[in-house]
């Protein structure tokens, strides 16, 4: 297994595969050399969780919604490349 491993577990009942795939694509485009692999994991029960090496970065149930992509990129960056600037994505979001 290549590390760090980012997992996106998504609800198949809710048909969130496209959202999970788009999120994975955006993260792979941003973190071209920092991520070892990205896995899409089918789940049920309204799950949409993002984990890095087993640690939850975002949980739709805990945060009561889907992540704003800019916020998710910052959370991932803070774990895989904390010294890296994300340019305009680093601006504060309200």
PDB file of C-alpha atoms in Angstrom:
ATOM      1  CA  UNK A   1       0.000   0.000   0.000  1.00  0.00           C
ATOM      2  CA  UNK A   2       1.247   3.463  -0.882  1.00  0.00           C
ATOM      3  CA  UNK A   3       1.026   6.207   1.726  1.00  0.00           C
ATOM      4  CA  UNK A   4      -0.521   8.442   2.591  1.00  0.00           C
ATOM      5  CA  UNK A   5      -3.750   6.668   1.669  1.00  0.00           C
ATOM      6  CA  UNK A   6      -6.807   8.865   1.329  1.00  0.00           C
ATOM      7  CA  UNK A   7     -10.188   7.133   1.481  1.00  0.00           C
ATOM      8  CA  UNK A   8     -13.551   8.532   0.528  1.00  0.00           C
ATOM      9  CA  UNK A   9     -16.380   6.389   1.826  1.00  0.00           C
ATOM     10  CA  UNK A  10     -19.648   7.306   0.152  1.00  0.00           C
ATOM     11  CA  UNK A  11     -23.265   6.147   0.364  1.00  0.00           C
ATOM     12  CA  UNK A  12     -24.356   3.969  -2.550  1.00  0.00           C
ATOM     13  CA  UNK A  13     -28.007   4.241  -1.470  1.00  0.00           C
ATOM     14  CA  UNK A  14     -27.790   8.021  -1.809  1.00  0.00           C
ATOM     15  CA  UNK A  15     -25.973   7.692  -5.152  1.00  0.00           C
ATOM     16  CA  UNK A  16     -23.010   9.806  -4.071  1.00  0.00           C
ATOM     17  CA  UNK A  17     -20.467   8.039  -6.290  1.00  0.00           C
ATOM     18  CA  UNK A  18     -20.205  11.031  -8.637  1.00  0.00           C
ATOM     19  CA  UNK A  19     -19.591  13.393  -5.707  1.00  0.00           C
ATOM     20  CA  UNK A  20     -16.957  11.028  -4.304  1.00  0.00           C
ATOM     21  CA  UNK A  21     -15.298  10.673  -7.705  1.00  0.00           C
ATOM     22  CA  UNK A  22     -15.262  14.419  -8.281  1.00  0.00           C
ATOM     23  CA  UNK A  23     -13.803  14.990  -4.796  1.00  0.00           C
ATOM     24  CA  UNK A  24     -11.110  12.379  -5.460  1.00  0.00           C
ATOM     25  CA  UNK A  25     -10.285  13.977  -8.815  1.00  0.00           C
ATOM     26  CA  UNK A  26      -9.933  17.424  -7.252  1.00  0.00           C
ATOM     27  CA  UNK A  27      -7.698  16.136  -4.465  1.00  0.00           C
ATOM     28  CA  UNK A  28      -5.514  14.142  -6.871  1.00  0.00           C
ATOM     29  CA  UNK A  29      -5.194  17.182  -9.122  1.00  0.00           C
ATOM     30  CA  UNK A  30      -4.135  19.378  -6.199  1.00  0.00           C
ATOM     31  CA  UNK A  31      -1.905  16.857  -4.405  1.00  0.00           C
ATOM     32  CA  UNK A  32      -0.235  15.214  -7.402  1.00  0.00           C
ATOM     33  CA  UNK A  33       2.858  14.010  -5.537  1.00  0.00           C
ATOM     34  CA  UNK A  34       1.758  14.151  -1.891  1.00  0.00           C
ATOM     35  CA  UNK A  35      -0.901  11.395  -1.952  1.00  0.00           C
ATOM     36  CA  UNK A  36       0.154   7.780  -2.313  1.00  0.00           C
ATOM     37  CA  UNK A  37      -3.274   6.564  -3.305  1.00  0.00           C
ATOM     38  CA  UNK A  38      -6.946   7.486  -3.226  1.00  0.00           C
ATOM     39  CA  UNK A  39      -9.621   4.858  -2.630  1.00  0.00           C
ATOM     40  CA  UNK A  40     -13.380   5.098  -3.155  1.00  0.00           C
ATOM     41  CA  UNK A  41     -15.182   2.907  -0.640  1.00  0.00           C
ATOM     42  CA  UNK A  42     -18.870   2.086  -1.142  1.00  0.00           C
ATOM     43  CA  UNK A  43     -20.956   2.394   2.016  1.00  0.00           C
ATOM     44  CA  UNK A  44     -24.547   2.859   3.131  1.00  0.00           C
ATOM     45  CA  UNK A  45     -26.566   4.881   5.602  1.00  0.00           C
ATOM     46  CA  UNK A  46     -25.765   8.359   4.306  1.00  0.00           C
ATOM     47  CA  UNK A  47     -22.020   8.093   4.862  1.00  0.00           C
ATOM     48  CA  UNK A  48     -19.595  10.521   3.237  1.00  0.00           C
ATOM     49  CA  UNK A  49     -16.329  10.313   5.147  1.00  0.00           C
ATOM     50  CA  UNK A  50     -12.826  11.316   4.116  1.00  0.00           C
ATOM     51  CA  UNK A  51      -9.934   9.612   5.891  1.00  0.00           C
ATOM     52  CA  UNK A  52      -6.161   9.796   5.621  1.00  0.00           C
ATOM     53  CA  UNK A  53      -4.315   6.717   6.839  1.00  0.00           C
ATOM     54  CA  UNK A  54      -7.374   5.759   8.898  1.00  0.00           C
ATOM     55  CA  UNK A  55      -7.821   9.172  10.550  1.00  0.00           C
ATOM     56  CA  UNK A  56     -11.111  10.895   9.766  1.00  0.00           C
ATOM     57  CA  UNK A  57     -10.602  14.274   8.139  1.00  0.00           C
ATOM     58  CA  UNK A  58     -14.289  14.922   7.343  1.00  0.00           C
ATOM     59  CA  UNK A  59     -17.484  13.154   8.331  1.00  0.00           C
ATOM     60  CA  UNK A  60     -20.767  14.305   6.790  1.00  0.00           C
ATOM     61  CA  UNK A  61     -22.665  13.142   9.861  1.00  0.00           C
ATOM     62  CA  UNK A  62     -20.340  14.821  12.390  1.00  0.00           C
ATOM     63  CA  UNK A  63     -19.988  18.075  10.447  1.00  0.00           C
ATOM     64  CA  UNK A  64     -23.644  17.934   9.345  1.00  0.00           C
ATOM     65  CA  UNK A  65     -23.002  18.320   5.644  1.00  0.00           C
ATOM     66  CA  UNK A  66     -20.598  17.949   2.789  1.00  0.00           C
ATOM     67  CA  UNK A  67     -17.216  19.672   2.914  1.00  0.00           C
ATOM     68  CA  UNK A  68     -16.563  22.832   0.973  1.00  0.00           C
ATOM     69  CA  UNK A  69     -13.809  21.741  -1.395  1.00  0.00           C
ATOM     70  CA  UNK A  70     -11.477  24.577  -0.376  1.00  0.00           C
ATOM     71  CA  UNK A  71     -11.850  23.616   3.287  1.00  0.00           C
ATOM     72  CA  UNK A  72     -11.273  19.940   2.501  1.00  0.00           C
ATOM     73  CA  UNK A  73      -8.130  20.786   0.535  1.00  0.00           C
ATOM     74  CA  UNK A  74      -6.832  22.746   3.524  1.00  0.00           C
ATOM     75  CA  UNK A  75      -7.561  19.840   5.887  1.00  0.00           C
ATOM     76  CA  UNK A  76      -5.785  17.395   3.573  1.00  0.00           C
ATOM     77  CA  UNK A  77      -2.857  19.777   3.060  1.00  0.00           C
ATOM     78  CA  UNK A  78      -2.452  20.210   6.820  1.00  0.00           C
ATOM     79  CA  UNK A  79      -1.885  16.447   7.088  1.00  0.00           C
ATOM     80  CA  UNK A  80       0.116  15.607   3.963  1.00  0.00           C
ATOM     81  CA  UNK A  81       2.046  18.814   3.139  1.00  0.00           C
ATOM     82  CA  UNK A  82       1.673  21.384   5.941  1.00  0.00           C
ATOM     83  CA  UNK A  83       4.334  23.703   4.511  1.00  0.00           C
ATOM     84  CA  UNK A  84       2.606  23.921   1.135  1.00  0.00           C
ATOM     85  CA  UNK A  85       0.650  26.973   0.018  1.00  0.00           C
ATOM     86  CA  UNK A  86      -2.678  26.404  -1.710  1.00  0.00           C
ATOM     87  CA  UNK A  87      -2.686  29.874  -3.233  1.00  0.00           C
ATOM     88  CA  UNK A  88      -6.163  31.383  -3.473  1.00  0.00           C
ATOM     89  CA  UNK A  89      -7.617  28.354  -1.647  1.00  0.00           C
ATOM     90  CA  UNK A  90      -5.821  29.480   1.515  1.00  0.00           C
ATOM     91  CA  UNK A  91      -8.033  32.556   1.775  1.00  0.00           C
ATOM     92  CA  UNK A  92     -10.407  32.491   4.713  1.00  0.00           C
ATOM     93  CA  UNK A  93     -13.868  31.122   3.940  1.00  0.00           C
ATOM     94  CA  UNK A  94     -16.858  32.105   6.006  1.00  0.00           C
TER      95      UNK A  94
END
